[in-house]
Amino acid sequence: MSRTPLMAGNWKMNLDHLEANHLVQGLAMELRDHNHDYSRCEVLVIPPFTDIRTVQTIVDADELGIKYGAQDVSIHDNGAYTGEISTSMLTKLGCTYVVMGHSERREYHNESDELVGAKARKVLDAGMTPILCCGEALEVRKAGTHVEFVLSQIRAALAGWSAQDVAQIVIAYEPIWAIGTGETATAEDAQEVCGAIRSALAQDFGAETAEVTRVLYGGSAKPDNIKELMAQPDIDGALIGGASLKADSFAEMARFYA
Ligand code: PGA
């Protein structure tokens, strides 16, 4: 497969920098003990901003294969934006990925598709990889319009983008009703939407772009269901919340291929 699988641990607002240190050391040890093959699965941690420097220090000192990134970013370069973090602050710390449009930010911070798209643009321009999140609420799923809904989120965020740029992003499909609820979408449900995303990318940006763009699933992904999810043709990895907070469960998920 031309798409390298990606296991991304979204820590959300969990773990202070001391706990982050502990988790990354533990994760590195688990992966090393099992001879993790990073070419078969990229491993990414996405801690709160206040932990990033700590994670960088460990990754650099021990030359770990683990990558790290941020959960959000500002669309501004610098200036009077109290509480915001810029892309250059993140690149300076060695971040290589940034998440945008997570449903929790869309809900609690009123983030629109346009803003999410602008963040993705900013991140790509800074040389990092955007992880663009999308996903429907339970009412939408019940109404049966989840595919349309998700595609409209993606199309609005990527309006006017070139195929070359789209090929460099990661899309994460996370049905809101499955996030942190223990209720995972079935592998078939996840594949239905991830497959539809890839078809829409092919339609809008060409088959080659669709073939290389990674699409992740997120929402109660765990060691128990990761193999089945990863066996789906259009699922290239997972965005993992709860199960990424424990070194052993996250490392086990990264070894889905073993
Ligand atoms: P969860 O979170 O794995 O705890 O459901 C996933 C996410 O929100 O990224």
mmCIF file of C-alpha atoms and ligand atoms in Angstrom:
data_model
loop_
_atom_site.group_PDB
_atom_site.id
_atom_site.type_symbol
_atom_site.label_atom_id
_atom_site.label_comp_id
_atom_site.label_asym_id
_atom_site.label_seq_id
_atom_site.Cartn_x
_atom_site.Cartn_y
_atom_site.Cartn_z
ATOM 1 C CA MET A 1 0.000 0.000 0.000
ATOM 2 C CA SER A 2 1.308 3.441 -0.847
ATOM 3 C CA ARG A 3 -0.198 4.917 2.319
ATOM 4 C CA THR A 4 1.803 4.413 5.514
ATOM 5 C CA PRO A 5 -0.594 3.633 8.367
ATOM 6 C CA LEU A 6 -0.732 6.220 11.152
ATOM 7 C CA MET A 7 -1.669 5.702 14.811
ATOM 8 C CA ALA A 8 -2.242 9.105 16.330
ATOM 9 C CA GLY A 9 -2.831 9.518 20.064
ATOM 10 C CA ASN A 10 -4.983 12.537 20.839
ATOM 11 C CA TRP A 11 -4.405 13.165 24.541
ATOM 12 C CA LYS A 12 -6.968 15.988 24.652
ATOM 13 C CA MET A 13 -6.756 17.937 27.942
ATOM 14 C CA ASN A 14 -5.038 15.142 29.835
ATOM 15 C CA LEU A 15 -1.569 14.693 31.359
ATOM 16 C CA ASP A 16 0.712 17.418 32.683
ATOM 17 C CA HIS A 17 4.299 17.573 31.479
ATOM 18 C CA LEU A 18 5.546 15.140 34.114
ATOM 19 C CA GLU A 19 2.892 12.616 33.169
ATOM 20 C CA ALA A 20 3.693 13.230 29.509
ATOM 21 C CA ASN A 21 7.312 12.364 30.190
ATOM 22 C CA HIS A 22 6.248 9.135 31.843
ATOM 23 C CA LEU A 23 3.883 8.135 29.034
ATOM 24 C CA VAL A 24 6.324 8.824 26.199
ATOM 25 C CA GLN A 25 9.108 6.920 27.961
ATOM 26 C CA GLY A 26 6.740 4.018 28.558
ATOM 27 C CA LEU A 27 5.511 4.072 24.983
ATOM 28 C CA ALA A 28 9.051 4.132 23.618
ATOM 29 C CA MET A 29 9.940 1.172 25.778
ATOM 30 C CA GLU A 30 6.899 -0.852 24.693
ATOM 31 C CA LEU A 31 7.610 -0.154 21.041
ATOM 32 C CA ARG A 32 11.294 -0.965 21.400
ATOM 33 C CA ASP A 33 10.602 -4.207 23.263
ATOM 34 C CA HIS A 34 8.403 -5.366 20.408
ATOM 35 C CA ASN A 35 10.780 -4.143 17.686
ATOM 36 C CA HIS A 36 8.158 -1.808 16.339
ATOM 37 C CA ASP A 37 8.553 -1.233 12.612
ATOM 38 C CA TYR A 38 7.874 2.470 12.070
ATOM 39 C CA SER A 39 7.789 1.950 8.319
ATOM 40 C CA ARG A 40 4.721 -0.259 8.828
ATOM 41 C CA CYS A 41 2.995 2.128 11.213
ATOM 42 C CA GLU A 42 3.854 5.705 12.073
ATOM 43 C CA VAL A 43 3.325 6.518 15.748
ATOM 44 C CA LEU A 44 2.245 10.032 16.674
ATOM 45 C CA VAL A 45 1.410 11.607 20.033
ATOM 46 C CA ILE A 46 -0.659 14.775 20.223
ATOM 47 C CA PRO A 47 -0.285 16.239 23.715
ATOM 48 C CA PRO A 48 -1.550 19.512 25.165
ATOM 49 C CA PHE A 49 0.632 22.518 24.230
ATOM 50 C CA THR A 50 2.241 22.647 27.665
ATOM 51 C CA ASP A 51 3.686 19.140 27.197
ATOM 52 C CA ILE A 52 5.201 19.599 23.760
ATOM 53 C CA ARG A 53 8.596 20.858 24.898
ATOM 54 C CA THR A 54 8.913 17.906 27.264
ATOM 55 C CA VAL A 55 8.011 15.445 24.542
ATOM 56 C CA GLN A 56 10.501 17.074 22.190
ATOM 57 C CA THR A 57 13.277 16.740 24.745
ATOM 58 C CA ILE A 58 12.709 12.997 25.205
ATOM 59 C CA VAL A 59 12.256 12.263 21.510
ATOM 60 C CA ASP A 60 15.436 14.172 20.608
ATOM 61 C CA ALA A 61 17.572 12.881 23.465
ATOM 62 C CA ASP A 62 16.676 9.247 22.877
ATOM 63 C CA GLU A 63 16.351 9.587 19.089
ATOM 64 C CA LEU A 64 12.912 8.022 19.198
ATOM 65 C CA GLY A 65 10.928 7.200 16.089
ATOM 66 C CA ILE A 66 7.796 8.607 17.736
ATOM 67 C CA LYS A 67 6.431 11.798 16.158
ATOM 68 C CA TYR A 68 4.496 14.496 17.944
ATOM 69 C CA GLY A 69 2.146 17.303 17.101
ATOM 70 C CA ALA A 70 -0.472 19.715 18.424
ATOM 71 C CA GLN A 71 -4.230 19.602 18.943
ATOM 72 C CA ASP A 72 -4.970 22.995 17.422
ATOM 73 C CA VAL A 73 -3.311 26.140 16.058
ATOM 74 C CA SER A 74 -4.041 29.776 15.311
ATOM 75 C CA ILE A 75 -4.611 31.083 11.780
ATOM 76 C CA HIS A 76 -2.563 34.175 12.712
ATOM 77 C CA ASP A 77 1.217 34.505 12.594
ATOM 78 C CA ASN A 78 1.688 36.500 15.792
ATOM 79 C CA GLY A 79 0.327 39.516 17.657
ATOM 80 C CA ALA A 80 -2.589 40.348 19.890
ATOM 81 C CA TYR A 81 -4.341 36.963 20.033
ATOM 82 C CA THR A 82 -4.405 36.107 23.701
ATOM 83 C CA GLY A 83 -4.315 32.380 24.365
ATOM 84 C CA GLU A 84 -3.394 31.375 20.829
ATOM 85 C CA ILE A 85 -0.399 29.414 19.532
ATOM 86 C CA SER A 86 1.128 29.985 16.088
ATOM 87 C CA THR A 87 2.417 27.493 13.533
ATOM 88 C CA SER A 88 5.972 28.838 13.860
ATOM 89 C CA MET A 89 5.889 28.168 17.624
ATOM 90 C CA LEU A 90 5.012 24.566 16.810
ATOM 91 C CA THR A 91 7.566 24.054 14.040
ATOM 92 C CA LYS A 92 10.236 25.462 16.343
ATOM 93 C CA LEU A 93 9.395 22.665 18.786
ATOM 94 C CA GLY A 94 9.668 20.008 16.097
ATOM 95 C CA CYS A 95 5.946 19.337 15.704
ATOM 96 C CA THR A 96 5.144 17.619 12.424
ATOM 97 C CA TYR A 97 1.353 17.257 12.654
ATOM 98 C CA VAL A 98 -1.505 19.492 13.802
ATOM 99 C CA VAL A 99 -5.127 18.468 14.356
ATOM 100 C CA MET A 100 -7.911 20.840 13.378
ATOM 101 C CA GLY A 101 -11.674 20.699 13.411
ATOM 102 C CA HIS A 102 -11.984 18.095 16.141
ATOM 103 C CA SER A 103 -15.674 17.839 17.038
ATOM 104 C CA GLU A 104 -14.920 19.087 20.554
ATOM 105 C CA ARG A 105 -13.484 22.307 19.104
ATOM 106 C CA ARG A 106 -16.294 22.642 16.611
ATOM 107 C CA GLU A 107 -18.804 22.265 19.426
ATOM 108 C CA TYR A 108 -17.215 24.222 22.290
ATOM 109 C CA HIS A 109 -15.407 26.848 20.237
ATOM 110 C CA ASN A 110 -17.834 27.218 17.346
ATOM 111 C CA GLU A 111 -15.238 26.350 14.742
ATOM 112 C CA SER A 112 -16.658 26.468 11.222
ATOM 113 C CA ASP A 113 -15.556 24.442 8.196
ATOM 114 C CA GLU A 114 -14.029 27.610 6.748
ATOM 115 C CA LEU A 115 -11.924 28.222 9.855
ATOM 116 C CA VAL A 116 -10.893 24.585 9.952
ATOM 117 C CA GLY A 117 -9.855 24.801 6.292
ATOM 118 C CA ALA A 118 -7.860 27.975 6.989
ATOM 119 C CA LYS A 119 -6.055 26.223 9.834
ATOM 120 C CA ALA A 120 -5.219 23.281 7.584
ATOM 121 C CA ARG A 121 -3.849 25.714 4.979
ATOM 122 C CA LYS A 122 -1.740 27.474 7.586
ATOM 123 C CA VAL A 123 -0.320 24.197 8.880
ATOM 124 C CA LEU A 124 0.545 22.917 5.416
ATOM 125 C CA ASP A 125 2.202 26.224 4.505
ATOM 126 C CA ALA A 126 4.320 25.905 7.652
ATOM 127 C CA GLY A 127 5.569 22.496 6.488
ATOM 128 C CA MET A 128 3.543 20.383 8.916
ATOM 129 C CA THR A 129 0.811 17.849 8.154
ATOM 130 C CA PRO A 130 -2.785 18.833 8.924
ATOM 131 C CA ILE A 131 -5.094 16.210 10.414
ATOM 132 C CA LEU A 132 -8.488 17.466 9.361
ATOM 133 C CA CYS A 133 -11.307 16.036 11.454
ATOM 134 C CA CYS A 134 -14.856 15.501 10.346
ATOM 135 C CA GLY A 135 -17.794 13.480 11.623
ATOM 136 C CA GLU A 136 -21.519 13.518 12.188
ATOM 137 C CA ALA A 137 -23.642 13.743 15.336
ATOM 138 C CA LEU A 138 -26.071 10.992 16.300
ATOM 139 C CA GLU A 139 -29.139 12.791 14.853
ATOM 140 C CA VAL A 140 -27.448 12.996 11.472
ATOM 141 C CA ARG A 141 -26.530 9.324 11.600
ATOM 142 C CA LYS A 142 -30.111 8.427 12.555
ATOM 143 C CA ALA A 143 -31.427 10.494 9.673
ATOM 144 C CA GLY A 144 -29.181 8.525 7.339
ATOM 145 C CA THR A 145 -27.474 11.620 5.930
ATOM 146 C CA HIS A 146 -24.053 11.011 7.513
ATOM 147 C CA VAL A 147 -22.153 10.511 4.259
ATOM 148 C CA GLU A 148 -23.481 13.718 2.725
ATOM 149 C CA PHE A 149 -22.826 15.587 5.966
ATOM 150 C CA VAL A 150 -19.208 14.473 6.256
ATOM 151 C CA LEU A 151 -18.452 15.121 2.600
ATOM 152 C CA SER A 152 -19.882 18.608 2.879
ATOM 153 C CA GLN A 153 -17.599 19.325 5.867
ATOM 154 C CA ILE A 154 -14.552 18.215 3.901
ATOM 155 C CA ARG A 155 -15.527 19.958 0.691
ATOM 156 C CA ALA A 156 -16.139 23.232 2.535
ATOM 157 C CA ALA A 157 -12.771 23.020 4.308
ATOM 158 C CA LEU A 158 -10.835 22.136 1.146
ATOM 159 C CA ALA A 159 -12.615 24.451 -1.296
ATOM 160 C CA GLY A 160 -10.123 25.899 -3.754
ATOM 161 C CA TRP A 161 -7.264 23.571 -2.745
ATOM 162 C CA SER A 162 -4.949 22.037 -5.325
ATOM 163 C CA ALA A 163 -4.722 18.266 -5.713
ATOM 164 C CA GLN A 164 -1.057 18.458 -4.771
ATOM 165 C CA ASP A 165 -1.880 20.065 -1.424
ATOM 166 C CA VAL A 166 -4.759 17.734 -0.636
ATOM 167 C CA ALA A 167 -2.426 14.764 -1.193
ATOM 168 C CA GLN A 168 -0.375 15.919 1.784
ATOM 169 C CA ILE A 169 -3.100 16.072 4.396
ATOM 170 C CA VAL A 170 -4.610 13.452 6.661
ATOM 171 C CA ILE A 171 -8.377 13.261 7.113
ATOM 172 C CA ALA A 172 -9.810 11.801 10.309
ATOM 173 C CA TYR A 173 -13.386 10.569 10.273
ATOM 174 C CA GLU A 174 -14.756 10.580 13.804
ATOM 175 C CA PRO A 175 -18.474 10.011 14.270
ATOM 176 C CA ILE A 176 -19.323 12.146 17.309
ATOM 177 C CA TRP A 177 -21.579 9.481 18.820
ATOM 178 C CA ALA A 178 -18.598 7.124 18.992
ATOM 179 C CA ILE A 179 -16.132 9.504 20.645
ATOM 180 C CA GLY A 180 -15.367 8.605 24.242
ATOM 181 C CA THR A 181 -18.618 6.679 24.510
ATOM 182 C CA GLY A 182 -17.229 3.180 24.197
ATOM 183 C CA GLU A 183 -19.549 2.835 21.240
ATOM 184 C CA THR A 184 -17.309 2.195 18.251
ATOM 185 C CA ALA A 185 -18.714 2.436 14.792
ATOM 186 C CA THR A 186 -18.600 -1.035 13.280
ATOM 187 C CA ALA A 187 -15.752 -1.554 10.876
ATOM 188 C CA GLU A 188 -18.345 -1.533 8.068
ATOM 189 C CA ASP A 189 -19.833 1.786 9.240
ATOM 190 C CA ALA A 190 -16.358 3.307 9.409
ATOM 191 C CA GLN A 191 -15.412 1.899 6.006
ATOM 192 C CA GLU A 192 -18.608 3.231 4.437
ATOM 193 C CA VAL A 193 -17.704 6.809 5.301
ATOM 194 C CA CYS A 194 -13.927 6.513 4.817
ATOM 195 C CA GLY A 195 -14.574 4.945 1.402
ATOM 196 C CA ALA A 196 -16.990 7.736 0.514
ATOM 197 C CA ILE A 197 -14.369 10.296 1.533
ATOM 198 C CA ARG A 198 -11.833 8.675 -0.790
ATOM 199 C CA SER A 199 -14.329 8.576 -3.659
ATOM 200 C CA ALA A 200 -15.116 12.255 -3.130
ATOM 201 C CA LEU A 201 -11.391 13.074 -3.157
ATOM 202 C CA ALA A 202 -11.055 11.154 -6.422
ATOM 203 C CA GLN A 203 -13.952 13.063 -7.906
ATOM 204 C CA ASP A 204 -12.733 16.477 -6.786
ATOM 205 C CA PHE A 205 -8.948 16.113 -6.950
ATOM 206 C CA GLY A 206 -8.273 13.057 -9.111
ATOM 207 C CA ALA A 207 -7.663 9.372 -8.513
ATOM 208 C CA GLU A 208 -3.963 9.783 -7.782
ATOM 209 C CA THR A 209 -4.618 12.219 -4.954
ATOM 210 C CA ALA A 210 -7.314 9.983 -3.501
ATOM 211 C CA GLU A 211 -4.928 7.036 -3.625
ATOM 212 C CA VAL A 212 -2.251 8.696 -1.491
ATOM 213 C CA THR A 213 -4.334 10.725 0.983
ATOM 214 C CA ARG A 214 -4.555 9.004 4.347
ATOM 215 C CA VAL A 215 -7.961 8.641 5.979
ATOM 216 C CA LEU A 216 -8.112 7.723 9.678
ATOM 217 C CA TYR A 217 -10.992 6.498 11.794
ATOM 218 C CA GLY A 218 -11.538 7.809 15.319
ATOM 219 C CA GLY A 219 -14.089 7.088 18.042
ATOM 220 C CA SER A 220 -13.525 4.483 20.764
ATOM 221 C CA ALA A 221 -10.813 2.762 18.741
ATOM 222 C CA LYS A 222 -9.026 0.324 21.050
ATOM 223 C CA PRO A 223 -6.795 -2.743 21.024
ATOM 224 C CA ASP A 224 -9.885 -4.972 20.683
ATOM 225 C CA ASN A 225 -11.174 -3.456 17.479
ATOM 226 C CA ILE A 226 -8.110 -1.993 15.785
ATOM 227 C CA LYS A 227 -7.301 -5.009 13.621
ATOM 228 C CA GLU A 228 -10.775 -5.147 12.187
ATOM 229 C CA LEU A 229 -10.777 -1.411 11.506
ATOM 230 C CA MET A 230 -7.346 -1.551 9.879
ATOM 231 C CA ALA A 231 -8.442 -4.436 7.665
ATOM 232 C CA GLN A 232 -10.825 -2.080 5.851
ATOM 233 C CA PRO A 233 -9.502 -0.914 2.492
ATOM 234 C CA ASP A 234 -10.007 2.804 3.108
ATOM 235 C CA ILE A 235 -8.937 3.072 6.756
ATOM 236 C CA ASP A 236 -5.284 4.053 7.017
ATOM 237 C CA GLY A 237 -4.965 4.481 10.754
ATOM 238 C CA ALA A 238 -6.727 5.801 13.811
ATOM 239 C CA LEU A 239 -7.072 8.950 15.866
ATOM 240 C CA ILE A 240 -7.187 7.543 19.364
ATOM 241 C CA GLY A 241 -8.300 9.340 22.504
ATOM 242 C CA GLY A 242 -8.776 7.281 25.670
ATOM 243 C CA ALA A 243 -6.730 4.250 24.599
ATOM 244 C CA SER A 244 -3.713 6.449 23.748
ATOM 245 C CA LEU A 245 -3.292 7.491 27.394
ATOM 246 C CA LYS A 246 -1.849 4.105 28.345
ATOM 247 C CA ALA A 247 1.495 3.098 26.872
ATOM 248 C CA ASP A 248 0.637 -0.575 26.575
ATOM 249 C CA SER A 249 -2.731 -0.182 24.850
ATOM 250 C CA PHE A 250 -1.474 2.475 22.445
ATOM 251 C CA ALA A 251 1.649 0.475 21.556
ATOM 252 C CA GLU A 252 -0.495 -2.590 21.004
ATOM 253 C CA MET A 253 -2.639 -0.647 18.555
ATOM 254 C CA ALA A 254 0.437 0.575 16.681
ATOM 255 C CA ARG A 255 1.398 -3.079 16.249
ATOM 256 C CA PHE A 256 -1.925 -3.917 14.572
ATOM 257 C CA TYR A 257 0.037 -5.371 11.643
ATOM 258 C CA ALA A 258 1.877 -7.976 13.749
HETATM 259 P P1 PGA B 1 -11.791 8.259 21.881
HETATM 260 O O1 PGA B 1 -11.485 9.708 21.240
HETATM 261 O O2 PGA B 1 -10.800 7.303 21.257
HETATM 262 O O3 PGA B 1 -11.569 8.443 23.352
HETATM 263 O O4 PGA B 1 -13.184 7.926 21.517
HETATM 264 C C1 PGA B 1 -11.158 9.840 19.876
HETATM 265 C C2 PGA B 1 -11.009 11.299 19.531
HETATM 266 O O5 PGA B 1 -11.846 12.117 19.931
HETATM 267 O O6 PGA B 1 -10.048 11.685 18.818
#
